[in-house]
Amino acid sequence: MLYPERLHQFTKEHADAVAALVCGLFLFCGWFALHLGFLGWALLLLPIAYVIGGYESAREGLTTLIKEKELDVDLLMIVAALGAAGLGLWRREYYLIIDGAILILIFAISGALEGYAMRRTERSIRSLMSLTQDTARVVRRGNQEVIPIKQLQVGDEIIVKPGELIPTDAVIVEGYSTLNQAAITGESLPVEKTVGDEVFAGTLNGYGALKLKLHQPPESSLIQRVIRLVQQAQTETPPSQQFIERFERGYARVIVIAGVLLLILPPFLWNWDWETAIYRALTFLVVASPCALMAAIMPTLLSGIANGARQGILFKNGAQLEMIGKVRAIAFDKTGTLTTGLLEVCEVIPTSDYTKADVLKAAASVESRSEHPLGLAIVKASKNLDWKAATEVQAFPGQGIVGIIDNQEVIAGKDDFVKKYVADLPKNLIEIATNLELQGKTVVWIAEKRWGEGEVRRWGERFHPTIPLPEHQVLGIIAIADTVRSQAAETISRLKKLGIEQIVMLTGDNQQTAESVARELGVDRVYAELLPEDKLHVIRRLQQEYKTVAMVGDGINDAPALAQASVGIAMGAAGSDVALETADIVLMADRLEKIEVAIRLGKRTQEIVKQNITIALGFIIVLLIGNFLGEINLPIGVVGHEGSTVLVTLSGLRLLKN
C-alpha cells in the first residue's frame, strides 16, 4: 500500500517533470515509428506527445486569453507547434510534426526546470518555518504539560531543555544558557542569556535548562512576524517586474501582428513560397517570445530575499531589495541605533584624597535607592565593589540625591546641587567636567560630610584619623554616557567607501551631545533636538537633494521618518513594534554592519537583473536575425529560446550563495 502512495506523492510533486518525461517517450516512439515507415503509428503516438507535453501550457494560455483578454507566451508556443504539425500534414513532410513535438517537449522541460529553480528559492525562504515549534512544555498546577503553541497564554511558564528550540518569544525567569541565534539574527556565535533576558522563538538552546515566562502572544513572536513578512514579499510584484509584465502584454500583440505580416508579405516582396513563409512565421513566434525576459527579474529578487533572510536581513518585498542598491544618502537615528541606548559609566575622576573605588562606592550607596537611569548606570559600574545601601535617602528630581551611610551624609548630583553643600568645587574638576560635558557626557558630582576631629573615616579599606576639615568635601566626579556601538564608526567608514554620498544623524538629543557623537563616528551632517515630525521633514529635504534616501531607526519616534524614507531600515532586536511594522527592511540583530551587507546585496541584485535582461534581449535579437536569414529551423529556435530562459533563471539563483 505504501508504494502506490509514494508514487502518487512523487508524481504530484514532480508533475511537470513527469509530463516532460512521458512526452519525450511518446515523441521518441513516434519518431522511431516514422523512421521505420509506420506512418499510422507515428500519427497516433505524436499527438499523444503533443497533448501530454502541451496540456498545461495550453490550459494556462487559454485561461489568460478568456479571462484577461490577453495573449500569453504559452499560447504562442502551442500555436507555433500546432502550426508546424499542420504544415507537415499539408505538405506531407511529416518531420515537421516531429519539429512541433520537439518544441512542445523542450518547452515542457524548460517549464519543469524553471519550476525546480523557483521551488528551490521558495524552500530556502520557507526554511524559516521549520524553526517554529508546534508544542511547548509548560508548568501548570505544579506539573509539566506539553501543549500546542497556539494554546499558550501570556503569563505561562515554559520549560526548555538543553538542545531544544525556543518555542516562542519569552523572558528567562530561571536558568542560564547560551543560545544559537544564527537562524534569526544572523549572529554566528552563541549568545549568553540569563534571568531577565528575552529569548526568541526558533533559537537553539545550549547546555542549560531554562524556565521562561511568556510576555506576549505567540503570534506576536519575532519569527512569526518574519514568516508573515516573507510570505507577503513573495506575493508582491516589484516595479521592475510590473514593468516587464506590462511590456509582455503589449509585446505579445506585436509578435502576433509581426507573425501575420511575416506570413503574408515575404511571398509578395521577396518571392518566398508559402510553405517557407508559414514555417518562418511559426519559428518567429517561438524565438520572439519574451520568456527569458519574464524570467530575468523575479527569480533573482526572490533569491536575494532568501539570501538576506539567512544573514539576518529581512526584506519585506523585492522592491526594497532593488531600492537599497540605489541609496545615495543614509540618515541614522542616534539613541539605540548608532549608540546602544544604555547609559554606562565611562570615566571616574577622584580628588587627590580619594580613589576611584571610593567615589563609586559612595555614589552607588545612594543611587541604589534611585530609579534614575544615571543611578542605575553607577550601580552597574560598582557591582564588583563592596558597598552598602544608604538610608534616609531623599531624591531631588532633576538635581541630585542625598543619603546617610554609617551616620555620614553623601550627596550625588549636578554641580549646582552639590554647591549647596560644598562651598567651593575643586577648580581642576570643574575644568575636567566642562570638557566632559562638551563631549556629550553627563557629569555627576559626589561629595560627603567629613568626620569631626578625633573620629576616623572608613573608605576603601583605609583607616586613619582625620583633622578638622570643612563639613562637606568633594570625593570626585563620574562621567556617564550613552555608549557608541562598537561597530558604528567602521560601518560608517565602509558605507562611504561603498559610495554613499552623505551620512546624516538625526536625534532628539541636545546639539552638543549629538555633535560629539558625530565627530567620533565620522558623520557628515547632524540634526539635533528634533521631534518625530522634524525627522520626517529632514528626510524629505534629503530626498530632494539625493533622491534615494535610507533611514535607520529603532523607536516609535522614528516611525514617521522610516515611512517617508525611500528605504526604511529598523533594528530588529531592539526596535519597537511600530518601527518594525513601518520599516521596509529589518535587521534581525542589532548589528549595523548588516546595512553594508544589505546594500551590497541590492547592488549585486541590480547587476544580475541587468545581465539577465541583456542575455534575454541578446538571444531574441540573434534568433530573429537567424530566422529571417533562414539560418535556423524550428527545433534550433526552440533550443535557443528555451535555453536562454533556463540560463537567466539559473543566473538569478546565483544570489542564493553568500
PDB file of C-alpha atoms in Angstrom, residues 413-560:
ATOM      1  CA  GLY A 413      24.078  65.261  41.619  1.00  0.00           C
ATOM      2  CA  LYS A 414      24.681  68.243  39.385  1.00  0.00           C
ATOM      3  CA  ASP A 415      27.346  70.795  40.237  1.00  0.00           C
ATOM      4  CA  ASP A 416      24.754  73.432  41.170  1.00  0.00           C
ATOM      5  CA  PHE A 417      23.117  70.976  43.560  1.00  0.00           C
ATOM      6  CA  VAL A 418      26.383  69.935  45.199  1.00  0.00           C
ATOM      7  CA  LYS A 419      27.362  73.627  45.635  1.00  0.00           C
ATOM      8  CA  LYS A 420      24.577  73.900  48.192  1.00  0.00           C
ATOM      9  CA  TYR A 421      26.606  71.563  50.415  1.00  0.00           C
ATOM     10  CA  VAL A 422      30.177  72.350  49.368  1.00  0.00           C
ATOM     11  CA  ALA A 423      31.373  75.932  49.396  1.00  0.00           C
ATOM     12  CA  ASP A 424      33.972  75.640  46.661  1.00  0.00           C
ATOM     13  CA  LEU A 425      34.240  72.945  43.991  1.00  0.00           C
ATOM     14  CA  PRO A 426      37.818  71.977  43.018  1.00  0.00           C
ATOM     15  CA  LYS A 427      38.870  74.099  40.051  1.00  0.00           C
ATOM     16  CA  ASN A 428      40.664  71.241  38.305  1.00  0.00           C
ATOM     17  CA  LEU A 429      37.494  69.101  38.463  1.00  0.00           C
ATOM     18  CA  ILE A 430      35.378  71.986  37.157  1.00  0.00           C
ATOM     19  CA  GLU A 431      37.649  72.196  34.109  1.00  0.00           C
ATOM     20  CA  ILE A 432      37.575  68.426  33.577  1.00  0.00           C
ATOM     21  CA  ALA A 433      33.779  68.335  34.000  1.00  0.00           C
ATOM     22  CA  THR A 434      33.349  71.120  31.440  1.00  0.00           C
ATOM     23  CA  ASN A 435      35.416  69.196  28.867  1.00  0.00           C
ATOM     24  CA  LEU A 436      33.453  66.009  29.534  1.00  0.00           C
ATOM     25  CA  GLU A 437      30.159  67.820  29.016  1.00  0.00           C
ATOM     26  CA  LEU A 438      31.463  69.237  25.737  1.00  0.00           C
ATOM     27  CA  GLN A 439      31.975  65.616  24.684  1.00  0.00           C
ATOM     28  CA  GLY A 440      28.287  64.940  25.306  1.00  0.00           C
ATOM     29  CA  LYS A 441      28.748  63.182  28.640  1.00  0.00           C
ATOM     30  CA  THR A 442      26.687  63.731  31.789  1.00  0.00           C
ATOM     31  CA  VAL A 443      28.737  64.563  34.886  1.00  0.00           C
ATOM     32  CA  VAL A 444      27.621  63.530  38.396  1.00  0.00           C
ATOM     33  CA  TRP A 445      29.407  65.174  41.331  1.00  0.00           C
ATOM     34  CA  ILE A 446      29.923  63.140  44.513  1.00  0.00           C
ATOM     35  CA  ALA A 447      30.509  64.726  47.958  1.00  0.00           C
ATOM     36  CA  GLU A 448      30.411  63.513  51.563  1.00  0.00           C
ATOM     37  CA  LYS A 449      30.176  65.048  55.011  1.00  0.00           C
ATOM     38  CA  ARG A 450      33.638  64.985  56.636  1.00  0.00           C
ATOM     39  CA  TRP A 451      34.247  63.450  60.041  1.00  0.00           C
ATOM     40  CA  GLY A 452      34.922  65.610  63.046  1.00  0.00           C
ATOM     41  CA  GLU A 453      38.224  65.787  64.996  1.00  0.00           C
ATOM     42  CA  GLY A 454      39.178  62.554  66.724  1.00  0.00           C
ATOM     43  CA  GLU A 455      36.928  60.408  64.515  1.00  0.00           C
ATOM     44  CA  VAL A 456      38.100  58.002  61.867  1.00  0.00           C
ATOM     45  CA  ARG A 457      36.708  57.603  58.417  1.00  0.00           C
ATOM     46  CA  ARG A 458      36.499  54.364  56.584  1.00  0.00           C
ATOM     47  CA  TRP A 459      36.576  54.261  52.775  1.00  0.00           C
ATOM     48  CA  GLY A 460      38.373  51.801  50.522  1.00  0.00           C
ATOM     49  CA  GLU A 461      39.635  49.699  53.489  1.00  0.00           C
ATOM     50  CA  ARG A 462      41.697  52.688  54.730  1.00  0.00           C
ATOM     51  CA  PHE A 463      41.614  53.686  58.427  1.00  0.00           C
ATOM     52  CA  HIS A 464      43.304  56.833  59.641  1.00  0.00           C
ATOM     53  CA  PRO A 465      42.487  59.729  61.959  1.00  0.00           C
ATOM     54  CA  THR A 466      41.317  62.894  60.323  1.00  0.00           C
ATOM     55  CA  ILE A 467      41.961  66.524  61.085  1.00  0.00           C
ATOM     56  CA  PRO A 468      39.229  69.126  61.268  1.00  0.00           C
ATOM     57  CA  LEU A 469      38.043  69.947  57.721  1.00  0.00           C
ATOM     58  CA  PRO A 470      35.079  71.754  56.176  1.00  0.00           C
ATOM     59  CA  GLU A 471      31.837  69.900  56.877  1.00  0.00           C
ATOM     60  CA  HIS A 472      31.462  68.593  53.271  1.00  0.00           C
ATOM     61  CA  GLN A 473      34.180  67.517  50.860  1.00  0.00           C
ATOM     62  CA  VAL A 474      34.048  66.584  47.144  1.00  0.00           C
ATOM     63  CA  LEU A 475      35.128  62.982  46.507  1.00  0.00           C
ATOM     64  CA  GLY A 476      35.187  63.254  42.719  1.00  0.00           C
ATOM     65  CA  ILE A 477      33.078  63.203  39.566  1.00  0.00           C
ATOM     66  CA  ILE A 478      31.579  60.424  37.466  1.00  0.00           C
ATOM     67  CA  ALA A 479      31.050  60.810  33.705  1.00  0.00           C
ATOM     68  CA  ILE A 480      28.146  58.849  32.211  1.00  0.00           C
ATOM     69  CA  ALA A 481      27.237  58.499  28.548  1.00  0.00           C
ATOM     70  CA  ASP A 482      25.165  56.511  26.111  1.00  0.00           C
ATOM     71  CA  THR A 483      27.969  54.433  24.625  1.00  0.00           C
ATOM     72  CA  VAL A 484      28.530  54.325  20.889  1.00  0.00           C
ATOM     73  CA  ARG A 485      28.111  50.914  19.268  1.00  0.00           C
ATOM     74  CA  SER A 486      31.460  49.239  18.756  1.00  0.00           C
ATOM     75  CA  GLN A 487      30.872  48.690  15.043  1.00  0.00           C
ATOM     76  CA  ALA A 488      29.290  52.099  14.291  1.00  0.00           C
ATOM     77  CA  ALA A 489      32.427  54.005  13.199  1.00  0.00           C
ATOM     78  CA  GLU A 490      33.690  51.196  10.972  1.00  0.00           C
ATOM     79  CA  THR A 491      30.247  50.720   9.416  1.00  0.00           C
ATOM     80  CA  ILE A 492      30.007  54.409   8.508  1.00  0.00           C
ATOM     81  CA  SER A 493      33.525  54.336   7.050  1.00  0.00           C
ATOM     82  CA  ARG A 494      32.704  51.276   4.932  1.00  0.00           C
ATOM     83  CA  LEU A 495      29.429  52.817   3.747  1.00  0.00           C
ATOM     84  CA  LYS A 496      31.322  55.853   2.471  1.00  0.00           C
ATOM     85  CA  LYS A 497      33.773  53.590   0.635  1.00  0.00           C
ATOM     86  CA  LEU A 498      30.760  51.808  -0.858  1.00  0.00           C
ATOM     87  CA  GLY A 499      29.689  55.081  -2.487  1.00  0.00           C
ATOM     88  CA  ILE A 500      27.176  56.523  -0.036  1.00  0.00           C
ATOM     89  CA  GLU A 501      27.463  60.280  -0.568  1.00  0.00           C
ATOM     90  CA  GLN A 502      26.056  61.570   2.732  1.00  0.00           C
ATOM     91  CA  ILE A 503      25.798  60.102   6.247  1.00  0.00           C
ATOM     92  CA  VAL A 504      23.360  62.036   8.442  1.00  0.00           C
ATOM     93  CA  MET A 505      22.482  61.724  12.132  1.00  0.00           C
ATOM     94  CA  LEU A 506      19.021  62.629  13.451  1.00  0.00           C
ATOM     95  CA  THR A 507      18.363  62.879  17.180  1.00  0.00           C
ATOM     96  CA  GLY A 508      16.144  64.467  19.781  1.00  0.00           C
ATOM     97  CA  ASP A 509      19.219  64.892  21.992  1.00  0.00           C
ATOM     98  CA  ASN A 510      20.917  68.241  22.529  1.00  0.00           C
ATOM     99  CA  GLN A 511      23.184  69.699  19.861  1.00  0.00           C
ATOM    100  CA  GLN A 512      26.342  69.404  21.955  1.00  0.00           C
ATOM    101  CA  THR A 513      25.945  65.688  22.621  1.00  0.00           C
ATOM    102  CA  ALA A 514      24.921  64.997  19.025  1.00  0.00           C
ATOM    103  CA  GLU A 515      27.954  66.786  17.571  1.00  0.00           C
ATOM    104  CA  SER A 516      30.261  64.931  19.960  1.00  0.00           C
ATOM    105  CA  VAL A 517      28.957  61.544  18.783  1.00  0.00           C
ATOM    106  CA  ALA A 518      29.070  62.680  15.153  1.00  0.00           C
ATOM    107  CA  ARG A 519      32.740  63.675  15.414  1.00  0.00           C
ATOM    108  CA  GLU A 520      33.586  60.322  16.958  1.00  0.00           C
ATOM    109  CA  LEU A 521      31.838  58.368  14.194  1.00  0.00           C
ATOM    110  CA  GLY A 522      32.667  60.481  11.148  1.00  0.00           C
ATOM    111  CA  VAL A 523      29.069  61.523  10.419  1.00  0.00           C
ATOM    112  CA  ASP A 524      28.810  64.217   7.725  1.00  0.00           C
ATOM    113  CA  ARG A 525      25.770  66.133   8.946  1.00  0.00           C
ATOM    114  CA  VAL A 526      23.923  66.438  12.285  1.00  0.00           C
ATOM    115  CA  TYR A 527      20.333  67.438  13.052  1.00  0.00           C
ATOM    116  CA  ALA A 528      19.669  67.622  16.813  1.00  0.00           C
ATOM    117  CA  GLU A 529      16.816  68.433  19.196  1.00  0.00           C
ATOM    118  CA  LEU A 530      14.284  67.006  16.715  1.00  0.00           C
ATOM    119  CA  LEU A 531      10.693  65.949  17.289  1.00  0.00           C
ATOM    120  CA  PRO A 532       9.347  62.948  15.280  1.00  0.00           C
ATOM    121  CA  GLU A 533       7.781  65.247  12.675  1.00  0.00           C
ATOM    122  CA  ASP A 534      11.073  67.157  12.399  1.00  0.00           C
ATOM    123  CA  LYS A 535      12.862  63.945  11.423  1.00  0.00           C
ATOM    124  CA  LEU A 536      10.272  63.410   8.683  1.00  0.00           C
ATOM    125  CA  HIS A 537      10.893  66.916   7.287  1.00  0.00           C
ATOM    126  CA  VAL A 538      14.661  66.318   7.271  1.00  0.00           C
ATOM    127  CA  ILE A 539      14.175  63.108   5.278  1.00  0.00           C
ATOM    128  CA  ARG A 540      12.066  64.994   2.741  1.00  0.00           C
ATOM    129  CA  ARG A 541      14.782  67.634   2.309  1.00  0.00           C
ATOM    130  CA  LEU A 542      17.398  64.916   1.856  1.00  0.00           C
ATOM    131  CA  GLN A 543      15.230  63.230  -0.783  1.00  0.00           C
ATOM    132  CA  GLN A 544      15.048  66.483  -2.730  1.00  0.00           C
ATOM    133  CA  GLU A 545      18.841  66.599  -2.689  1.00  0.00           C
ATOM    134  CA  TYR A 546      19.788  62.924  -3.063  1.00  0.00           C
ATOM    135  CA  LYS A 547      16.580  61.278  -4.412  1.00  0.00           C
ATOM    136  CA  THR A 548      17.052  57.847  -2.807  1.00  0.00           C
ATOM    137  CA  VAL A 549      17.499  58.110   0.974  1.00  0.00           C
ATOM    138  CA  ALA A 550      17.564  55.363   3.610  1.00  0.00           C
ATOM    139  CA  MET A 551      16.571  55.898   7.245  1.00  0.00           C
ATOM    140  CA  VAL A 552      17.817  53.645  10.067  1.00  0.00           C
ATOM    141  CA  GLY A 553      15.965  53.729  13.390  1.00  0.00           C
ATOM    142  CA  ASP A 554      14.535  51.695  16.223  1.00  0.00           C
ATOM    143  CA  GLY A 555      11.986  53.714  18.167  1.00  0.00           C
ATOM    144  CA  ILE A 556       8.385  54.824  17.869  1.00  0.00           C
ATOM    145  CA  ASN A 557       9.609  58.376  17.264  1.00  0.00           C
ATOM    146  CA  ASP A 558      11.455  57.104  14.161  1.00  0.00           C
ATOM    147  CA  ALA A 559       8.334  55.626  12.537  1.00  0.00           C
ATOM    148  CA  PRO A 560       7.293  58.731  10.509  1.00  0.00           C
TER     149      PRO A 560
END
